[in-house]
Short mmCIF file of C-alpha atoms and ligand atoms in Angstrom, two decimals:
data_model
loop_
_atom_site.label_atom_id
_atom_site.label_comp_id
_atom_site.label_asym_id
_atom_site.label_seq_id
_atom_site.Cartn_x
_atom_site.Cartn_y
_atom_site.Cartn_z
CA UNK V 1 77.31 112.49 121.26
CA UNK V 2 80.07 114.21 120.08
CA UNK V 3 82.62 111.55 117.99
CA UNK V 4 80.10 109.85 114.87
CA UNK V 5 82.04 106.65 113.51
CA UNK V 6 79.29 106.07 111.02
CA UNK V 7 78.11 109.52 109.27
CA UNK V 8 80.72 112.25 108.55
CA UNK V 9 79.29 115.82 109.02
CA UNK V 10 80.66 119.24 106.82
CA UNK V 11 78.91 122.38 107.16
CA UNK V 12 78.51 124.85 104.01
CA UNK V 13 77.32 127.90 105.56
CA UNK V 14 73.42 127.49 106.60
CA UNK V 15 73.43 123.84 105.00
CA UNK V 16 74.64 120.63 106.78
CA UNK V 17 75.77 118.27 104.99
CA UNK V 18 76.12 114.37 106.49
CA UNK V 19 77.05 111.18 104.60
CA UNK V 20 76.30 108.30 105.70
CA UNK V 21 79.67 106.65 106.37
CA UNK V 22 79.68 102.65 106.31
CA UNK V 23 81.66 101.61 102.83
CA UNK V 24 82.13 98.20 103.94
CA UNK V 25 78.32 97.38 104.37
CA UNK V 26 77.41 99.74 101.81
CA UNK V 27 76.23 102.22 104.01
CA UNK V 28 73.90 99.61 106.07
CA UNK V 29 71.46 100.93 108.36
CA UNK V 30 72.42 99.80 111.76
CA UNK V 31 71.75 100.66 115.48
CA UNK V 32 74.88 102.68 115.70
CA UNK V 33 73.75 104.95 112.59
CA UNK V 34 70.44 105.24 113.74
CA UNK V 35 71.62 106.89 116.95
CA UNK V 36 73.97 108.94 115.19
CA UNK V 37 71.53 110.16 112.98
CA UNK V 38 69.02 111.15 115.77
CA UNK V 39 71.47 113.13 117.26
CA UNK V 40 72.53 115.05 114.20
CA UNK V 41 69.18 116.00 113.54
CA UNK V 42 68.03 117.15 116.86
CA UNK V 43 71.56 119.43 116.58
CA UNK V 44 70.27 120.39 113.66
CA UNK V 45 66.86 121.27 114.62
CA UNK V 46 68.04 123.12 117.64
CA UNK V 47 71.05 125.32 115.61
CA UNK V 48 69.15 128.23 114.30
CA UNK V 49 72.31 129.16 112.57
CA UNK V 50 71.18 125.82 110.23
CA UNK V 51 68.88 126.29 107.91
CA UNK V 52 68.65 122.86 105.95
CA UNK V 53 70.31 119.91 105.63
CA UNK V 54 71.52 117.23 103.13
CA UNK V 55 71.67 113.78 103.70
CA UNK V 56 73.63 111.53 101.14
CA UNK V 57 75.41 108.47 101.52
CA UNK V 58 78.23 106.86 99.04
CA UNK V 59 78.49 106.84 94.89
CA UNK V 60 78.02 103.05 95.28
CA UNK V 61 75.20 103.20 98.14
CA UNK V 62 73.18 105.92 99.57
CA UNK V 63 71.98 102.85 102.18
CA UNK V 64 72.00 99.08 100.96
CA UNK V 65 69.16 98.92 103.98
CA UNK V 66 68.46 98.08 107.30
CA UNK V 67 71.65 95.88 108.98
CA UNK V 68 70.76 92.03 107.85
CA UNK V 69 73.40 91.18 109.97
CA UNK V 70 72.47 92.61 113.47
CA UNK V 71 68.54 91.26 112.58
CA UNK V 72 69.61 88.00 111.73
CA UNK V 73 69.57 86.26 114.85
CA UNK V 74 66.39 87.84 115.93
CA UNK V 75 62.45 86.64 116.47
CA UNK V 76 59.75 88.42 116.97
CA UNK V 77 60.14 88.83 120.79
CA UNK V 78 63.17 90.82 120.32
CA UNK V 79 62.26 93.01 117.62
CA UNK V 80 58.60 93.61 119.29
CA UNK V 81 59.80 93.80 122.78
CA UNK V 82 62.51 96.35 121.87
CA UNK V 83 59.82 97.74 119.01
CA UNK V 84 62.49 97.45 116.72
CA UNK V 85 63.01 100.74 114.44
CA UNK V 86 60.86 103.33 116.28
CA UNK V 87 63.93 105.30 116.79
CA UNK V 88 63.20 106.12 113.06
CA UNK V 89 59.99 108.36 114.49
CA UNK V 90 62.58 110.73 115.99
CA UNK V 91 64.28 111.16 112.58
CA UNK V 92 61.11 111.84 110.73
CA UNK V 93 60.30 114.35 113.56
CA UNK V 94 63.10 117.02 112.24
CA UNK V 95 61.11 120.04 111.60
CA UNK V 96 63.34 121.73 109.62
CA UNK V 97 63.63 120.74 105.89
CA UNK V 98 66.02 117.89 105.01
CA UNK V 99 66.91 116.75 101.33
CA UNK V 100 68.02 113.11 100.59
CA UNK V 101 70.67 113.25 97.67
CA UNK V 102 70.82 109.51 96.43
CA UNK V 103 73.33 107.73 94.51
CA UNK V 104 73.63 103.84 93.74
CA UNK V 105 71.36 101.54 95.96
CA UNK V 106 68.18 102.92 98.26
CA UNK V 107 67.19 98.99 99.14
CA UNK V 108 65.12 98.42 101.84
CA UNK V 109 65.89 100.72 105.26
CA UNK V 110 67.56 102.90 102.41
CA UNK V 111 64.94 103.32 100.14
CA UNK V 112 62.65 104.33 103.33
CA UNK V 113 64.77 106.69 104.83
CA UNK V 114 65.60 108.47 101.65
CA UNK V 115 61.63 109.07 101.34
CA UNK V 116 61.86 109.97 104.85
CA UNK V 117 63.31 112.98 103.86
CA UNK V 118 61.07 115.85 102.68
CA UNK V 119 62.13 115.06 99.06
CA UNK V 120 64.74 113.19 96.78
CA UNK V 121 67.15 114.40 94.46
CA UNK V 122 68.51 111.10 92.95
CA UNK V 123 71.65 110.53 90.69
CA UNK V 124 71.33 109.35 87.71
CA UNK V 125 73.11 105.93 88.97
CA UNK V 126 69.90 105.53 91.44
CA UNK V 127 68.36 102.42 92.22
CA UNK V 128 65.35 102.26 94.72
CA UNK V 129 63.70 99.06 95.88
CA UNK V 130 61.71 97.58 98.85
CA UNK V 131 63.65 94.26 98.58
CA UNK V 132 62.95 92.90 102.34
CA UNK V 133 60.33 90.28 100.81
CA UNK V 134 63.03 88.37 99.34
CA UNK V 135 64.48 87.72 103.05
CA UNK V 136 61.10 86.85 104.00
CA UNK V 137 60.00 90.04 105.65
CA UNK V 138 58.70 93.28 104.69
CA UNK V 139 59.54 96.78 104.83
CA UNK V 140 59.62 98.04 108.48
CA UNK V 141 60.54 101.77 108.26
CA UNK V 142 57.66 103.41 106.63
CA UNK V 143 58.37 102.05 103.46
CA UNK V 144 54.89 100.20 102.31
CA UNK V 145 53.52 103.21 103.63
CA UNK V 146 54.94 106.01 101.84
CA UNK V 147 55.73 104.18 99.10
CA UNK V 148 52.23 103.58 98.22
CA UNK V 149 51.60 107.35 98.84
CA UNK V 150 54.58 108.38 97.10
CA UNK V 151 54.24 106.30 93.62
CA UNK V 152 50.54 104.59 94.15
CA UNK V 153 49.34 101.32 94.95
CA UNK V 154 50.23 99.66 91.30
CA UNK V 155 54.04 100.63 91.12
CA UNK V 156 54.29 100.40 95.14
CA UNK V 157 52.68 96.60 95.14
CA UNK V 158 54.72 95.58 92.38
CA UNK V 159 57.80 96.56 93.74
CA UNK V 160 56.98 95.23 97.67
CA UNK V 161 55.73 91.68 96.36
CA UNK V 162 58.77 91.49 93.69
CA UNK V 163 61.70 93.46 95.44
CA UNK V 164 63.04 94.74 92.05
CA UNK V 165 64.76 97.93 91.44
CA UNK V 166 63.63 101.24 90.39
CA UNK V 167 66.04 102.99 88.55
CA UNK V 168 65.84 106.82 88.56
CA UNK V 169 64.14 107.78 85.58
CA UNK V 170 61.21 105.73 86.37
CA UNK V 171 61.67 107.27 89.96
CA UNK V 172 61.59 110.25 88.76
CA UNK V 173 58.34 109.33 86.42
CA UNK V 174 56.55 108.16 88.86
CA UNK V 175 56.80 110.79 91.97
CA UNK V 176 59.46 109.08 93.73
CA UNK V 177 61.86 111.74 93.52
CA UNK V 178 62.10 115.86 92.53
CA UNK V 179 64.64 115.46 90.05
CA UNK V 180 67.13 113.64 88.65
CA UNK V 181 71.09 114.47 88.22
CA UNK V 182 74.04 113.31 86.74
CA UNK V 183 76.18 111.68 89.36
CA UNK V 184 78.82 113.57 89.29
CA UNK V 185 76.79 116.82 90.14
CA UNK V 186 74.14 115.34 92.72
CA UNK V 187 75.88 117.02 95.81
CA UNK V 188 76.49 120.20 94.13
CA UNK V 189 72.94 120.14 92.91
CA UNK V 190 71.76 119.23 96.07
CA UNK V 191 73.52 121.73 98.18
CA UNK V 192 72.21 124.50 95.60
CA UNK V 193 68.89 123.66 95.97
CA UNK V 194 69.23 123.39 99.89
CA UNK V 195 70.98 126.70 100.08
CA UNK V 196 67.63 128.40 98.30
CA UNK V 197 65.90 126.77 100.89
CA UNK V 198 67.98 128.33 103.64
CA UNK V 199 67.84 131.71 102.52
CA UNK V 200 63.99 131.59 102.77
CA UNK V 201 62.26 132.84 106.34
CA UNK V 202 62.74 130.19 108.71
CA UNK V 203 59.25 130.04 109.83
CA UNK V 204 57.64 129.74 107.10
CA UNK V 205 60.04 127.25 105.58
CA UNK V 206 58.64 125.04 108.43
CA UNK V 207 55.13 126.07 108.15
CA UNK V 208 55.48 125.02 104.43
CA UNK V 209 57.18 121.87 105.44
CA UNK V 210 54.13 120.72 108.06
CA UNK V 211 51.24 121.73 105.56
CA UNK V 212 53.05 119.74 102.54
CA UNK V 213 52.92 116.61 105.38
CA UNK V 214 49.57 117.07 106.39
CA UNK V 215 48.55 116.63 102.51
CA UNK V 216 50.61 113.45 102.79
CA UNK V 217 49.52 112.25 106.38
CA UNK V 218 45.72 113.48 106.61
CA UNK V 219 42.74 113.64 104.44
CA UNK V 220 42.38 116.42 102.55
CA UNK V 221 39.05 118.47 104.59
CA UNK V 222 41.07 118.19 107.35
CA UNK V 223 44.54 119.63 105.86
CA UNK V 224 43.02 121.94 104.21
CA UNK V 225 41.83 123.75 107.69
CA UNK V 226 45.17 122.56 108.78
CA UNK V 227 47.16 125.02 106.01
CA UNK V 228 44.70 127.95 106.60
CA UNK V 229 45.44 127.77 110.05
CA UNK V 230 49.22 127.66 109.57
CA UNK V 231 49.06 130.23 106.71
CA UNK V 232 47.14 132.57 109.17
CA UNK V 233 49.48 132.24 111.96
CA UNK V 234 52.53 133.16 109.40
CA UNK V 235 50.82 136.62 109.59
CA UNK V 236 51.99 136.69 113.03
CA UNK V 237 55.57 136.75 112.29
CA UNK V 238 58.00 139.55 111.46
CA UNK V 239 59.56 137.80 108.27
CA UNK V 240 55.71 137.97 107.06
CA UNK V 241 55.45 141.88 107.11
CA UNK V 242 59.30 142.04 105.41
CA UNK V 243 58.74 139.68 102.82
CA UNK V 244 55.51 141.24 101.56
CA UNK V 245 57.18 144.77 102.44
CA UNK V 246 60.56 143.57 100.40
CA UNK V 247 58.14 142.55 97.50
CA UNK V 248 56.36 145.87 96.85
CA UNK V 249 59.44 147.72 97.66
CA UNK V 250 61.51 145.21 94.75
CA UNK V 251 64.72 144.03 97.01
CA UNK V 252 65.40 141.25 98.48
CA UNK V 253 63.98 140.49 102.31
CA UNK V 254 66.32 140.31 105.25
CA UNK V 255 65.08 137.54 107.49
CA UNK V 256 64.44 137.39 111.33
CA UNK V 257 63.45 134.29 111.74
CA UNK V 258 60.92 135.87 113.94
N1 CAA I 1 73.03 94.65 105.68
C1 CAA I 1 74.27 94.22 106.07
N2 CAA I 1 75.32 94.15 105.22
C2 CAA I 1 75.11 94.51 103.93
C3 CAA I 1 73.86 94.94 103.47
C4 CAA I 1 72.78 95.01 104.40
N3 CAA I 1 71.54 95.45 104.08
N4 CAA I 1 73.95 95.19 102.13
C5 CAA I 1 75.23 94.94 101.79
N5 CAA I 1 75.93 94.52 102.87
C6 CAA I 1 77.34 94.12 102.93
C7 CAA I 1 77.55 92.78 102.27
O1 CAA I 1 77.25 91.73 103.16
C8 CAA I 1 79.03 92.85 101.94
O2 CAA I 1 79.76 92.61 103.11
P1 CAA I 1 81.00 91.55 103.10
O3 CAA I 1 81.99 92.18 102.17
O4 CAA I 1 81.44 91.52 104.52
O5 CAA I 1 80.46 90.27 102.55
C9 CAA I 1 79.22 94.33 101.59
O6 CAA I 1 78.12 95.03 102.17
C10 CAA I 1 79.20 94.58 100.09
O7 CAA I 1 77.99 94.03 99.58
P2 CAA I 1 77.97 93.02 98.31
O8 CAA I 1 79.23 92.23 98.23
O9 CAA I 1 76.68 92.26 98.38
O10 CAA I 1 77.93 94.09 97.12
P3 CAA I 1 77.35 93.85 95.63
O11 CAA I 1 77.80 95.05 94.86
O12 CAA I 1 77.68 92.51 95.13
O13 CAA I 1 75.73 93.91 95.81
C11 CAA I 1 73.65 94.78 96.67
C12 CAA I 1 75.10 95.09 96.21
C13 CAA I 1 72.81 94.32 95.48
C14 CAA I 1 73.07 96.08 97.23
C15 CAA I 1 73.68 93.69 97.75
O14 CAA I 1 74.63 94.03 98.75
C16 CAA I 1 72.37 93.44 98.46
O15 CAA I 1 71.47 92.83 97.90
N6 CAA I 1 72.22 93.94 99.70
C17 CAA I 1 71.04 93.71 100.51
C18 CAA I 1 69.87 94.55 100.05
C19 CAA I 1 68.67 94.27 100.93
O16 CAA I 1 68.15 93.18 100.98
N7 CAA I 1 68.19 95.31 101.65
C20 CAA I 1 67.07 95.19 102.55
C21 CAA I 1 67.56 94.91 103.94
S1 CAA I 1 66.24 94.55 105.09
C22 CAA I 1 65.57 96.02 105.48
O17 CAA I 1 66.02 97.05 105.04
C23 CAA I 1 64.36 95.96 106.42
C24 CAA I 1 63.63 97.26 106.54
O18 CAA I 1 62.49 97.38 106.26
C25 CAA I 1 64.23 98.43 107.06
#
């Protein structure tokens, strides 16, 4: 898929950048974008040239949520028989590190693919929210999940049974995002930070990324065997033996990626 009409795509050296690129729907998540998106980040995945990626949407909307207009018309049949928003499992399967940079509304779809990503940096203008209750369904992306892992059960309840809006100091309070910035600097901020993570080793920027999940997705016996195992195989790889080398030598290490 070469021509996106719904995400626009620059490149800053090792960093993508893509915006999600809907203004008149405020950025709405739709089938269209969710294609798109799967094949930007299996590009990125596969470009070792690419070593993270930002995803940020509008000042007004980083994503007003899932398409109300395409699910409208639809019962259960069609949303089960098609199982409806699966795709999203291929997003969430990028195994290189992706950053969410949000601005104005994360409602709904929005708010769930923003903590899709393996953090948030949110704009002072932020507003998260799990809204779908008020149009008498639920979250369907992930969103009751890792909302309740991301912020607890209290703040995650509250917000699922009332739909209101987070803004982003109380995001930012409660776990919800990394850090907070003023608007006008969010992509600057964001492609700083993602350009320190794409001058680390590859490899272990990955290795990092998958233990960090594990904590998220498993208990914690079993991810803590999980990072040992990881963390032992990193001594396997090239970048190990010049990082360590670069350290007690004081410069900088030149990655492989091997
Ligand atoms: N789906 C489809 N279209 C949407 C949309 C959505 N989620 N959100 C906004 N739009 C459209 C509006 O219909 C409007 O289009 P028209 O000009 O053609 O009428 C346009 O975007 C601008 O929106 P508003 O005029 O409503 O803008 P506003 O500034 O007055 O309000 C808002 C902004 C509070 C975000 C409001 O648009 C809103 O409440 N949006 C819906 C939020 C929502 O309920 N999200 C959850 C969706 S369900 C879901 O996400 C399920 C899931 O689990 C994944």
């Amino acid at each position: 898929m070469a021509n996106y009409e719904t995400i626009l795509i620059e490149r800053h050296d090792a960093v993508t950048l893509v915006r999600l690129n809907r203004p008149q729907a405020l950025n709405a998540l739709n089938s269209r974008v969710l294609a798109e998106l799967i094949d930007v980040m299996g590009a990125y995945d596969a470009d070792p040239d690419q070593r993270c990626l930002v995803l940020t949407g509008s000042e007004k909307a980083f994503a007003a949520g899932a398409d109300i207009k395409e699910m409208s018309s639809q019962g259960f049949a069609d949303m089960y028989g098609s199982n409806f928003f699966a795709g999203w499992e291929k997003v969430t399967a990028t195994r290189k590190p992706w950053i969410a940079a949000v601005a104005g509304y994360a409602l709904g779809g929005g708010c769930e693919v923003a903590m899709m990503a393996d953090f948030i940096i949110a704009a002072d203008t932020a507003k998260f929210g799990q809204p779908e209750i008020k149009l008498g369904v639920s979250p369907g992306m992930g969103g009751s999940q890792r909302l309740t892992r991301a912020i607890g059960k209290a703040k995650a309840m509250e917000m699922c049974l009332t739909g209101r809006m987070m803004d982003a100091q109380e995001a930012e309070r409660s776990g919800l995002v990394a850090r907070v910035a003023p608007a006008a600097e969010l992509i600057d901020e964001a492609l700083k930070t993602a350009k320190t993570i794409a001058d680390m080793p590859p490899l272990a920027a990955i290795a990092n990324k998958e233990m960090v999940n594990a904590a998220f997705e498993t208990g914690l016996a079993q991810g803590i065997v999980f990072e040992r195992r990881l963390f032992h195989g990193l001594f396997g790889t090239e970048d190990q033996s010049e990082g360590m080398a670069a350290f007690v030598e004081k410069r900088p290490g030149a990655w492989k990626g091997k």
